[in-house]
PDB file of C-alpha atoms in Angstrom:
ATOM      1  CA  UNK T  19      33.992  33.463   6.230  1.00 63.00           C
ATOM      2  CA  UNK T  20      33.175  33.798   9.541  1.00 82.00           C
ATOM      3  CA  UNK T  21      35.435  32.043  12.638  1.00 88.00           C
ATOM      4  CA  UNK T  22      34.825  31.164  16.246  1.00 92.00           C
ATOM      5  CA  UNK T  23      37.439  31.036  18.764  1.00 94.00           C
ATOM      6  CA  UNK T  24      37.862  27.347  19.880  1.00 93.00           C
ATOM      7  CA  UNK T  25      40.478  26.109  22.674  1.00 93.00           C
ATOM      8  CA  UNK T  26      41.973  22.165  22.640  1.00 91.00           C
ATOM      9  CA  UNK T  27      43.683  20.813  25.600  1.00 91.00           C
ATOM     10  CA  UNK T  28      44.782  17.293  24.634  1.00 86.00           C
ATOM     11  CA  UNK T  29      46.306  14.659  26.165  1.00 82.00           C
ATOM     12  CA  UNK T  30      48.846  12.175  24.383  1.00 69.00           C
ATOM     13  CA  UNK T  31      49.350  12.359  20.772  1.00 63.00           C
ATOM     14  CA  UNK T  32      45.964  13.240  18.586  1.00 55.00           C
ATOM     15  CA  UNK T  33      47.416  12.724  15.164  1.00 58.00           C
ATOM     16  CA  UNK T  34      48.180   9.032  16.130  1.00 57.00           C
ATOM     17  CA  UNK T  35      45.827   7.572  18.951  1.00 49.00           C
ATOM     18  CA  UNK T  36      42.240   6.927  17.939  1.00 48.00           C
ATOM     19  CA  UNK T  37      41.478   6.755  21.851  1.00 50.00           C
ATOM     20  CA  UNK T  38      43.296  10.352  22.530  1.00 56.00           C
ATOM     21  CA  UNK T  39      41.280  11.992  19.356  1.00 51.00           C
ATOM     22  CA  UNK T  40      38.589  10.775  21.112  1.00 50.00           C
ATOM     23  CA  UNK T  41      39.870  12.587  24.660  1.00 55.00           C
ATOM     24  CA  UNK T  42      40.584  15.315  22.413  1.00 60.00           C
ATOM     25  CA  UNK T  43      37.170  16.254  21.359  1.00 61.00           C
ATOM     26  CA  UNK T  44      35.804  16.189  24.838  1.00 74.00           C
ATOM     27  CA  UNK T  45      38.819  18.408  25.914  1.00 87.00           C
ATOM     28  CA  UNK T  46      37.766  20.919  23.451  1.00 89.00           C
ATOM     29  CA  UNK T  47      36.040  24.357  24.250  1.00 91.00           C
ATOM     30  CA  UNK T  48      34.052  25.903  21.612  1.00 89.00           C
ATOM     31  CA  UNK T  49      33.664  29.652  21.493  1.00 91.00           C
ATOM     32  CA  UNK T  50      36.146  29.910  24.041  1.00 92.00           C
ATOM     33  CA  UNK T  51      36.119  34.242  25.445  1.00 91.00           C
ATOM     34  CA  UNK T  52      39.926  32.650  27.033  1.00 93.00           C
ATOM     35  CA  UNK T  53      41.563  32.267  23.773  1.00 94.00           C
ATOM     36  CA  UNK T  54      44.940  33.690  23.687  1.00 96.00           C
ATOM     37  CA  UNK T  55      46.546  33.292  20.701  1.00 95.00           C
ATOM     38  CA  UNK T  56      48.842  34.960  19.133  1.00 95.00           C
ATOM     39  CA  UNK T  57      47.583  36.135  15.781  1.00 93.00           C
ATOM     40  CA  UNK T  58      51.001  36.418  13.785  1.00 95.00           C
ATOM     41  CA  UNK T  59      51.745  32.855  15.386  1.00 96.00           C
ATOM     42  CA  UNK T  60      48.573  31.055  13.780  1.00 93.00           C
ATOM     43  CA  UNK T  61      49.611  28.275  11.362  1.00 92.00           C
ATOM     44  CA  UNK T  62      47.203  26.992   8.644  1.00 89.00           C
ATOM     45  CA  UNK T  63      45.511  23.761   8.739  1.00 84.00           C
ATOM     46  CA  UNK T  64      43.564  23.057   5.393  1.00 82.00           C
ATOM     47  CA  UNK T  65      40.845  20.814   5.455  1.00 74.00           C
ATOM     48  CA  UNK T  66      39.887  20.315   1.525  1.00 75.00           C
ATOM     49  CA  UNK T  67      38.707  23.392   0.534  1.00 78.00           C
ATOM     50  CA  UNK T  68      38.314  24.958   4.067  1.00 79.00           C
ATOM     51  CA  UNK T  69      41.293  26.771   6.211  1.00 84.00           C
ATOM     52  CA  UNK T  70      41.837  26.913   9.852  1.00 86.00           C
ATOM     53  CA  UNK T  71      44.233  27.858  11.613  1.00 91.00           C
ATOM     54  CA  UNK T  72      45.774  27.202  14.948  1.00 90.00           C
ATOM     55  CA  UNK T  73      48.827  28.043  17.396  1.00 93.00           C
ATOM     56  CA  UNK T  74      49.535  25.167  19.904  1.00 91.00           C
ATOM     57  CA  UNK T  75      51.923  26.087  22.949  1.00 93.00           C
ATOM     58  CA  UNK T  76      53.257  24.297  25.922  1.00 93.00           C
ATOM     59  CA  UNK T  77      50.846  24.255  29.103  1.00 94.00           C
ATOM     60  CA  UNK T  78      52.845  26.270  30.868  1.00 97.00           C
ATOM     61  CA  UNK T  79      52.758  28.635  28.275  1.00 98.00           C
ATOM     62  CA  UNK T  80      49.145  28.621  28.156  1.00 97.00           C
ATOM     63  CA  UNK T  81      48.944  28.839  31.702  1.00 98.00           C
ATOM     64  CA  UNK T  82      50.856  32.420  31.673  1.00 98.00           C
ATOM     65  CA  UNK T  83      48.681  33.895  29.297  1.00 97.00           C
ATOM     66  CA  UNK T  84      46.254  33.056  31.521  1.00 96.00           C
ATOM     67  CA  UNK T  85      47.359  33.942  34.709  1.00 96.00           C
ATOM     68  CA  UNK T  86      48.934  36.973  32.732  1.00 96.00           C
ATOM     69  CA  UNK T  87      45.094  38.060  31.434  1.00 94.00           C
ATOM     70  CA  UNK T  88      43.652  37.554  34.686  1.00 92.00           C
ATOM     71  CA  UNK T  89      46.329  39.797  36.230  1.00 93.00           C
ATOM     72  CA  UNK T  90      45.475  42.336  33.834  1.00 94.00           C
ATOM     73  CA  UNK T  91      41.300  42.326  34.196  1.00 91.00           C
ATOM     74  CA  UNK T  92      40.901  42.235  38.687  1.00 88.00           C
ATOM     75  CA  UNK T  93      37.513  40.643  39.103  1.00 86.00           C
ATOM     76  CA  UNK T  94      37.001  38.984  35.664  1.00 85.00           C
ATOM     77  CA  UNK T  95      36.871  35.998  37.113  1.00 83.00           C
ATOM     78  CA  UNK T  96      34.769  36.609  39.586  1.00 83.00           C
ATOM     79  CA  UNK T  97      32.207  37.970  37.226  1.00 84.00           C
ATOM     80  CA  UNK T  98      32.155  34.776  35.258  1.00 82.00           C
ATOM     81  CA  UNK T  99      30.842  32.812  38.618  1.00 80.00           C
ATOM     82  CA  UNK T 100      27.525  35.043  38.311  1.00 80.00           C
ATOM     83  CA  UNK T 101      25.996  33.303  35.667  1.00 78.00           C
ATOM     84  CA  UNK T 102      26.532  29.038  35.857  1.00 81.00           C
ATOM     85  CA  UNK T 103      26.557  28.442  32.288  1.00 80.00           C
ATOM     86  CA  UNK T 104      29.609  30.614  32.421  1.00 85.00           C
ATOM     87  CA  UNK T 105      30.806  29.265  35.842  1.00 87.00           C
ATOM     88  CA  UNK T 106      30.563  25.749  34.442  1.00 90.00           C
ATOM     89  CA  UNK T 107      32.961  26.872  31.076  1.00 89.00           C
ATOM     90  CA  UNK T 108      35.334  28.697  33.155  1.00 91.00           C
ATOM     91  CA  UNK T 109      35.900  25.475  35.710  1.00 92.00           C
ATOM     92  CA  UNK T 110      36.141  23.277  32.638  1.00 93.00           C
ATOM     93  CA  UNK T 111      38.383  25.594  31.203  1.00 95.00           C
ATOM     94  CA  UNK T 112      40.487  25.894  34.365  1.00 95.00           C
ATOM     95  CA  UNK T 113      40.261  21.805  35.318  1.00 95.00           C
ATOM     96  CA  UNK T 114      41.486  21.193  31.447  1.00 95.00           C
ATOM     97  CA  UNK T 115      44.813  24.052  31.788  1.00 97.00           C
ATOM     98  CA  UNK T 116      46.180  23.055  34.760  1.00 97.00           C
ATOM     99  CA  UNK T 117      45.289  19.055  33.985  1.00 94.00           C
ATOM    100  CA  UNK T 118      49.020  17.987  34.515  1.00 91.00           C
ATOM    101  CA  UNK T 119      48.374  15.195  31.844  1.00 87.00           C
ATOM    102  CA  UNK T 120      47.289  17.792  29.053  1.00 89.00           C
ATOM    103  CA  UNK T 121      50.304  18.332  26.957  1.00 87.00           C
ATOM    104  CA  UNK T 122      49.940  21.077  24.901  1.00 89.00           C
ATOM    105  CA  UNK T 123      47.320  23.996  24.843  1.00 92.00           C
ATOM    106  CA  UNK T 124      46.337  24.149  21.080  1.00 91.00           C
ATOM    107  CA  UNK T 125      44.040  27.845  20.169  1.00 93.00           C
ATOM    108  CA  UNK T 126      41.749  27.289  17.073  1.00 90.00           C
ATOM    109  CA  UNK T 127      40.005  29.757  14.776  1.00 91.00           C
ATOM    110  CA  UNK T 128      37.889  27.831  13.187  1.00 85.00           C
ATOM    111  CA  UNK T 129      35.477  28.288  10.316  1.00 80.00           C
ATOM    112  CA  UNK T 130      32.445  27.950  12.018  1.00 72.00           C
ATOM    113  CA  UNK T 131      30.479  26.507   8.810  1.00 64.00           C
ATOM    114  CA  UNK T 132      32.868  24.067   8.589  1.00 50.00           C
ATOM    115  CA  UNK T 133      30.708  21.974  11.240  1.00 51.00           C
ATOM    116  CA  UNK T 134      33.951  21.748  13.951  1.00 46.00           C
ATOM    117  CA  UNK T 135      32.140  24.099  16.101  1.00 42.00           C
TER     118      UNK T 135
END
């Protein structure tokens, strides 16, 4: 199986409001290179015969691996401003983490066949 690295940043409660599902998918990332997960953290989500999984944290949690990765790599960012398709994910990326109505910062690795990606 192979899996793709995928980064949700929603806003109210997913599982419950069609309207914030909807939010949810456009506040999704796919094939995210900022995906910070912690791999002995990842939960399972099964979807019929197809597994997932996924750690969700707090924003500010998601925030300080950020700012914690960025830290650790001077000029990364900077590099990703060279080329706009990669400009244009990073500012998403950026506008969606420090978004002070996204409540929780939710890291995917997702079975790409699956069709989520």
């Amino acid at each position: 199986m192979a899996y793709v690295n995928d980064v949700v940043f929603p806003i109210g409660n997913p599982g419950h409001s069609e309207l914030d599902l909807i939010r949810s998918v456009t506040r999704r990332i796919n094939h995210c290179p900022f995906w910070f997960a912690i791999e002995a953290n990842l939960k399972e989500k099964w979807d019929g015969p197809i597994v997932d999984y996924y750690e969700a944290v707090t924003p500010e949690e998601g925030i300080k691996r950020y700012e914690n990765y960025l830290i650790n790599n001077p000029g990364l960012r900077a590099k990703y401003f060279y080329d706009k398709h990669d400009a244009e994910m990073i500012t998403k990326y950026e506008s969606l983490l420090y978004d002070r109505r996204t409540n929780m910062v939710i890291y995917y690795k997702t079975d790409w066949e699956s069709g989520l990606d």
